[in-house]
PDB file of C-alpha atoms and ligand atoms in Angstrom:
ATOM      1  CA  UNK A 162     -29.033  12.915 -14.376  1.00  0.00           C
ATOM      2  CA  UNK A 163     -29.779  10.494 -11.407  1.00  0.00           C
ATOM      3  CA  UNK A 164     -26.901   8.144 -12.739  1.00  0.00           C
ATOM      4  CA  UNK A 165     -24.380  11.326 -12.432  1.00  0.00           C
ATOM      5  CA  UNK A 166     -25.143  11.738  -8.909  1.00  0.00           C
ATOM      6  CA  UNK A 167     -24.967   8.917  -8.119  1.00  0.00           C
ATOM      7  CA  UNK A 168     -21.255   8.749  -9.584  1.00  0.00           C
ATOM      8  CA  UNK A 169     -20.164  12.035  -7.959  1.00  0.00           C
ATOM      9  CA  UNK A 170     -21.160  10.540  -4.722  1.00  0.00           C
ATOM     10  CA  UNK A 171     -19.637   7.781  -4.429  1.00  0.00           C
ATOM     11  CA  UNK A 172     -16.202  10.101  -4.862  1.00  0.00           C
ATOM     12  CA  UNK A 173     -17.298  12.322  -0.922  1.00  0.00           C
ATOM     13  CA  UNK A 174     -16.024  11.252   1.509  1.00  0.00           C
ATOM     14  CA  UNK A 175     -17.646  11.291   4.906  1.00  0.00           C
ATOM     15  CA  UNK A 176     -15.062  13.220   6.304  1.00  0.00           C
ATOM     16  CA  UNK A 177     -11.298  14.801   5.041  1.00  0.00           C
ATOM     17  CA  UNK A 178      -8.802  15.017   7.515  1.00  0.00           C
ATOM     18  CA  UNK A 179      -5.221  16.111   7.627  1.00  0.00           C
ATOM     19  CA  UNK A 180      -4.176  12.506   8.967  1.00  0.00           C
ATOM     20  CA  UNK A 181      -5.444   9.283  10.596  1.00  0.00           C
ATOM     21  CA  UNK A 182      -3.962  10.886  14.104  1.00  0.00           C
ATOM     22  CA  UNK A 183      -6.665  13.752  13.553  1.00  0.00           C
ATOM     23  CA  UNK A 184      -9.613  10.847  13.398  1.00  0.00           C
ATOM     24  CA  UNK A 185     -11.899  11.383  16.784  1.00  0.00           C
ATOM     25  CA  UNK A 186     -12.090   7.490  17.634  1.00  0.00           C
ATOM     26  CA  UNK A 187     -14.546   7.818  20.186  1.00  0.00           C
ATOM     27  CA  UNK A 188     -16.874  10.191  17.211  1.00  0.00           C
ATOM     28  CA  UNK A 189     -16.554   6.364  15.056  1.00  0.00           C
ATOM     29  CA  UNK A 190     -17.751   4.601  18.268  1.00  0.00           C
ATOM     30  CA  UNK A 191     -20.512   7.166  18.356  1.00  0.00           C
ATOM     31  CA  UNK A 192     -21.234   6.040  14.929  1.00  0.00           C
ATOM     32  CA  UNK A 193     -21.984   2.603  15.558  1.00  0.00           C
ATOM     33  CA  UNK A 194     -17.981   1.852  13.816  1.00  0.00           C
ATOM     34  CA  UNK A 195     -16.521  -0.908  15.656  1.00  0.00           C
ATOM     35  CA  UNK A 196     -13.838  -1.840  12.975  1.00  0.00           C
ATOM     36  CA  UNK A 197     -11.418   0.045  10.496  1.00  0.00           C
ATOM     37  CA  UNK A 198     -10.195  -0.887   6.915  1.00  0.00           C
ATOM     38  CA  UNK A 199      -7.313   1.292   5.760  1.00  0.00           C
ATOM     39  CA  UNK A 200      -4.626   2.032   3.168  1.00  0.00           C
ATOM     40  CA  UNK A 201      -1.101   1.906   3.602  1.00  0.00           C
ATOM     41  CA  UNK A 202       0.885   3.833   0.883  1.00  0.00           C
ATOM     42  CA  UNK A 203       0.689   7.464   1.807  1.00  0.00           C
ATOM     43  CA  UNK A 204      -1.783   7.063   4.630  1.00  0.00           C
ATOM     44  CA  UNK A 205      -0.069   5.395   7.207  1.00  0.00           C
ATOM     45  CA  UNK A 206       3.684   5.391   5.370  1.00  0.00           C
ATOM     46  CA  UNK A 207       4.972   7.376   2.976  1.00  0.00           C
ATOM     47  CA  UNK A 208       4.651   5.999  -0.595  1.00  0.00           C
ATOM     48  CA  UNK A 209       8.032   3.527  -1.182  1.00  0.00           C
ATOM     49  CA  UNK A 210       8.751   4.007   2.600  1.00  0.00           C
ATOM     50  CA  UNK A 211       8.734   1.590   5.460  1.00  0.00           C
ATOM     51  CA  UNK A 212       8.620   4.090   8.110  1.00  0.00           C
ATOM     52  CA  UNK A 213       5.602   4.482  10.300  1.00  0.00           C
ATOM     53  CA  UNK A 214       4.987   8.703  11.309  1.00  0.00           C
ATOM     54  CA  UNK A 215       4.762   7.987  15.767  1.00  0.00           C
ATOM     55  CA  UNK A 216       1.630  10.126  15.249  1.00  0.00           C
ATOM     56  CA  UNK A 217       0.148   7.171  13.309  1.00  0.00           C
ATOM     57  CA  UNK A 218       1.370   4.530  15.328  1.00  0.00           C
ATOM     58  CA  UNK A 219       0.033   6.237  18.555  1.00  0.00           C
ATOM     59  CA  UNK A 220      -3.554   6.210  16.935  1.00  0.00           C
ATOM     60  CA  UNK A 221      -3.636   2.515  15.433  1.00  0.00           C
ATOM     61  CA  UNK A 222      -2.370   1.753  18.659  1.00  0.00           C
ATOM     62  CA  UNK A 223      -5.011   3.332  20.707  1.00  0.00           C
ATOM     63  CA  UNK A 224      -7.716   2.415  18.118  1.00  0.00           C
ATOM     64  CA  UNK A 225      -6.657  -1.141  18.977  1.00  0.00           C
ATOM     65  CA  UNK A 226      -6.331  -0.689  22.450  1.00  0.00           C
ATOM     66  CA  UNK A 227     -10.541   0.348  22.121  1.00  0.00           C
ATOM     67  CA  UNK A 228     -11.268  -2.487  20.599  1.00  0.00           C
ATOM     68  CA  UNK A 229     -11.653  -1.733  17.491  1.00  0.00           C
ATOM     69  CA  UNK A 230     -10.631  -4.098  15.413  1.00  0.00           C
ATOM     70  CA  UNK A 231      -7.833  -2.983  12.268  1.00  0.00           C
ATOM     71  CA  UNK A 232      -7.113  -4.484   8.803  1.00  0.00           C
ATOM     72  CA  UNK A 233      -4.737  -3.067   6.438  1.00  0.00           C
ATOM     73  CA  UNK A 234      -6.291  -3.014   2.657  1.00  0.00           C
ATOM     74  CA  UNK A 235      -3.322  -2.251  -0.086  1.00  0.00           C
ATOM     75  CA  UNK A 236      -2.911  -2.636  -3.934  1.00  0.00           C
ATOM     76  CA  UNK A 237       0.669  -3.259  -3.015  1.00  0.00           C
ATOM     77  CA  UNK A 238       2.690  -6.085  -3.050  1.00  0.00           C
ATOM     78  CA  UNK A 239       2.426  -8.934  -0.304  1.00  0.00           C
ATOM     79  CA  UNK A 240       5.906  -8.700   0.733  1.00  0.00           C
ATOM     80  CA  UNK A 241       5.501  -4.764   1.363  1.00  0.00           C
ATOM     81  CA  UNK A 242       2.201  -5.031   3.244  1.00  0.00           C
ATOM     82  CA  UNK A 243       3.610  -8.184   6.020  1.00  0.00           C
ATOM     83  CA  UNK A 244       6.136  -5.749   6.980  1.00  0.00           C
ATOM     84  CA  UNK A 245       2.775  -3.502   7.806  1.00  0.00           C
ATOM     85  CA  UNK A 246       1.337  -5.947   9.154  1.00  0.00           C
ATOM     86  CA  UNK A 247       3.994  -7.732  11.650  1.00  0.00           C
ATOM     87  CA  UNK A 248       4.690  -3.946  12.759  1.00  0.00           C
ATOM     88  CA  UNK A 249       1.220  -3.084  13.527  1.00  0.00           C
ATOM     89  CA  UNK A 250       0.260  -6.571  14.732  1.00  0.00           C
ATOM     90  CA  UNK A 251      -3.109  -6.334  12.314  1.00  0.00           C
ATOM     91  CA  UNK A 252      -3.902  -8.567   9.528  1.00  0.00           C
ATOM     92  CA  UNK A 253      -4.117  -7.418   5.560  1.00  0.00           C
ATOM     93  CA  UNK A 254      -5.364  -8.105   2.461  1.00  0.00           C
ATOM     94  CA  UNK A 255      -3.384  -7.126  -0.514  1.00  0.00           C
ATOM     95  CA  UNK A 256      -2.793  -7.633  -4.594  1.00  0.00           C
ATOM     96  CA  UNK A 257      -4.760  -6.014  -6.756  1.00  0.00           C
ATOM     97  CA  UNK A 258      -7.956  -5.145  -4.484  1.00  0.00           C
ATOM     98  CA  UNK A 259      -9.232  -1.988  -4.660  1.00  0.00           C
ATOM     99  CA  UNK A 260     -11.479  -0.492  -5.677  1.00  0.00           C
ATOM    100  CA  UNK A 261     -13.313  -3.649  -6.220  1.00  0.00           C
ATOM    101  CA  UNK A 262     -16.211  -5.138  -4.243  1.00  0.00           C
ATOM    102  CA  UNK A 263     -14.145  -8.342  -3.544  1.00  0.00           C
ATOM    103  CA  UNK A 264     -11.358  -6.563  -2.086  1.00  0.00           C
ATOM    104  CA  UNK A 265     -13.651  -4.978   0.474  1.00  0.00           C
ATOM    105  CA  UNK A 266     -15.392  -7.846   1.549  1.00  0.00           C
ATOM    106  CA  UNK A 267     -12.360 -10.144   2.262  1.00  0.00           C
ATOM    107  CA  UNK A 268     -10.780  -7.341   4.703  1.00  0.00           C
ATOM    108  CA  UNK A 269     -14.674  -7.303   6.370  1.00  0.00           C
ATOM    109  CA  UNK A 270     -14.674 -10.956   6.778  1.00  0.00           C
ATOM    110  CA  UNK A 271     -11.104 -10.870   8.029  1.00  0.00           C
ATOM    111  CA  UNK A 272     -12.143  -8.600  10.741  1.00  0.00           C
ATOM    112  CA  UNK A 273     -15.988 -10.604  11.040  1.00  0.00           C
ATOM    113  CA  UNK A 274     -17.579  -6.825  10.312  1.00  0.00           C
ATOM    114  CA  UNK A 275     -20.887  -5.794   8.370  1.00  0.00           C
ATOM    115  CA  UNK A 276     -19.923  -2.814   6.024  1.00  0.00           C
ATOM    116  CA  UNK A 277     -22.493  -0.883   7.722  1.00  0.00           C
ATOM    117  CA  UNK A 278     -20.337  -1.036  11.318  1.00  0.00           C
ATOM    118  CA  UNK A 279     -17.073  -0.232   9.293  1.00  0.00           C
ATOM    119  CA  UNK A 280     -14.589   2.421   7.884  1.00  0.00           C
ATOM    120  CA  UNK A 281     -12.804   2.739   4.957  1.00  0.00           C
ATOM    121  CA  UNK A 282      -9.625   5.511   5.882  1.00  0.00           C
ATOM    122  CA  UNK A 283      -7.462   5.984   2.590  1.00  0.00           C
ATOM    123  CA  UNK A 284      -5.269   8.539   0.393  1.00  0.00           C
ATOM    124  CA  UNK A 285      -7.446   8.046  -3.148  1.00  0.00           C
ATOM    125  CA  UNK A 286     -10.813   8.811  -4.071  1.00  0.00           C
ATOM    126  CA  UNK A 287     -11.245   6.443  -6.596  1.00  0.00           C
ATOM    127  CA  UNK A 288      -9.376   3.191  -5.409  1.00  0.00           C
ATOM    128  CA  UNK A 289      -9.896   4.102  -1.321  1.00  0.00           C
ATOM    129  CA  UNK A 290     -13.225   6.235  -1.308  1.00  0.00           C
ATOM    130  CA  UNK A 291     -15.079   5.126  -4.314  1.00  0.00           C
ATOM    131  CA  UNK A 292     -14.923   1.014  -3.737  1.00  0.00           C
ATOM    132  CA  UNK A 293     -15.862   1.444   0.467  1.00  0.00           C
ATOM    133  CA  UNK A 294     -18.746   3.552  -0.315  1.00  0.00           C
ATOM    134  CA  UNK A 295     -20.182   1.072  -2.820  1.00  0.00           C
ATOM    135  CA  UNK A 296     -20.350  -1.218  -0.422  1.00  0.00           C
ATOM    136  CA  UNK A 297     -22.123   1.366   2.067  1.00  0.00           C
ATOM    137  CA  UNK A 298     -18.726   1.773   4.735  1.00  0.00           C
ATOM    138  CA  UNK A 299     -18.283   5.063   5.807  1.00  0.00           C
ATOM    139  CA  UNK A 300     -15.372   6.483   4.332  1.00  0.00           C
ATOM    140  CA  UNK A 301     -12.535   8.731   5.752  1.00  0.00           C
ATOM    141  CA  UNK A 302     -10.264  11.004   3.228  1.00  0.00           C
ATOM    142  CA  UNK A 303      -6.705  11.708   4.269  1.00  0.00           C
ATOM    143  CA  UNK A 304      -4.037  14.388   3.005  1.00  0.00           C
ATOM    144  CA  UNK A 305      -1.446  11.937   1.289  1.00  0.00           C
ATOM    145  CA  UNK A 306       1.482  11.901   3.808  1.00  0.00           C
ATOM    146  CA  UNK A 307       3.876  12.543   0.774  1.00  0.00           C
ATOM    147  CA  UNK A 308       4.472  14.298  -2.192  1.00  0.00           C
ATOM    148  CA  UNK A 309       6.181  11.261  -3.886  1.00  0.00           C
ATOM    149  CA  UNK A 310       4.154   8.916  -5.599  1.00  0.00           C
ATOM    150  CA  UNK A 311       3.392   6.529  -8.769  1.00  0.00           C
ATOM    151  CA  UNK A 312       3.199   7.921 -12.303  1.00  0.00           C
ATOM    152  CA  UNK A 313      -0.050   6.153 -12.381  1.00  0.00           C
ATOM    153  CA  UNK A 314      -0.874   7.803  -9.069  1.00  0.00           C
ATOM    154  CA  UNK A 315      -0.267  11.477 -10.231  1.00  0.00           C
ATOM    155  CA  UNK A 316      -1.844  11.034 -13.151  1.00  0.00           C
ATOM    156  CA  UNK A 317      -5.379   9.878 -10.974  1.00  0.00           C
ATOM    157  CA  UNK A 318      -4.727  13.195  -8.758  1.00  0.00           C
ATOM    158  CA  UNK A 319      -4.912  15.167 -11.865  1.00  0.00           C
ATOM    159  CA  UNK A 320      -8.221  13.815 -11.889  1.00  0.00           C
ATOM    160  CA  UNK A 321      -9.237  14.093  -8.585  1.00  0.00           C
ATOM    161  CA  UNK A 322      -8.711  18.222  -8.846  1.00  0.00           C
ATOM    162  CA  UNK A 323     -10.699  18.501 -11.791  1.00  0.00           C
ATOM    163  CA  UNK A 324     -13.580  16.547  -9.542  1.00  0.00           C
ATOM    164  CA  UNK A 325     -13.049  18.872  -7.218  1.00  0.00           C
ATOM    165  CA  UNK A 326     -10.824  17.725  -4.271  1.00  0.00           C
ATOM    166  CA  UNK A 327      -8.709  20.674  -2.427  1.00  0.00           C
ATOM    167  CA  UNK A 328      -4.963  20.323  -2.082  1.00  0.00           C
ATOM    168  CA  UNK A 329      -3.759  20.022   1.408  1.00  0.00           C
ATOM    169  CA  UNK A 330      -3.686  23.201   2.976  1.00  0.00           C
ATOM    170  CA  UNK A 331      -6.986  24.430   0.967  1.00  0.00           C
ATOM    171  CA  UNK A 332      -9.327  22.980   3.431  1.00  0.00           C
ATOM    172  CA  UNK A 333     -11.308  25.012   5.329  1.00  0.00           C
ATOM    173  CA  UNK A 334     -11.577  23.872   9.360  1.00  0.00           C
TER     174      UNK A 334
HETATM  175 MG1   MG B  19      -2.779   5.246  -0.667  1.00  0.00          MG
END
């Protein structure tokens, strides 16, 4: 059924990678990308963590020092995300905003982006992958930096397997 496909693509991502720090910024220039939405928990901190991986840091930090410009887009709570965002010097929007449209759309108008000239780099198929690409952003599927996560979390990975996403490790180069 058309509807079906339609469903099981908005759940492929444009690309998988192992981590942010293996994103080729000048391939997203190359693009057309000027600007990048992403996730925090498990993407650029372990989940229930406050430490930023140097590999990550290193990137957002050369992604900014491009010119592109950087918003962080989390479900989590405000006081979690400002730490995020006073480390990384980049604005966020936060609460309950993905996967939905409105979520998207204030982190583009933060940044002053069309979706078309933006990425969407996130842990989760559904919440991260699912609500950029309805919105036509090009979307960018990392490993999840850590095991740990929500209840509600594991329970959506059981999910993702059974729609076909690889562990990490599984992916062929
Ligand atoms: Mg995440």
């Amino acid at each position: 059924m058309v509807g079906e496909g339609r469903q099981l693509t908005l759940i492929q991502p444009d690309l998988c990678v192992n981590g942010v720090w293996d994103v080729d910024l000048g391939k997203l220039r190359e693009a057309g990308i000027t600007d990048i939405l992403i996730d925090i928990d498990n993407t650029i901190a372990p989940w229930g963590g406050y430490e930023i991986p140097p590999a990550v840091v290193d990137w957002l930090e050369r992604a900014k020092s491009l010119g592109f410009g950087v918003c962080l887009l989390s479900n989590n709570f405000a006081s979690r995300v400002e730490h995020f965002s006073r480390r990384l010097g980049v604005p966020a929007v936060c609460g309950w905003v993905k996967p939905w449209p409105w979520g998207f759309r204030r982190a583009l108008s933060v940044l002053g982006v069309e979706p078309g000239r933006a990425v969407m780099i996130g842990d989760q198929l559904f919440t991260d992958v699912a609500g950029a690409k309805r919105l036509g952003l090009m979307t960018i599927l990392v490993d999840p930096l850590s095991e740990r996560e929500s209840v509600y979390t594991r329970f959506k990975r059981r999910i993702e397997r059974l729609m076909g996403r690889k562990r990490p490790g599984e992916r062929m180069p």
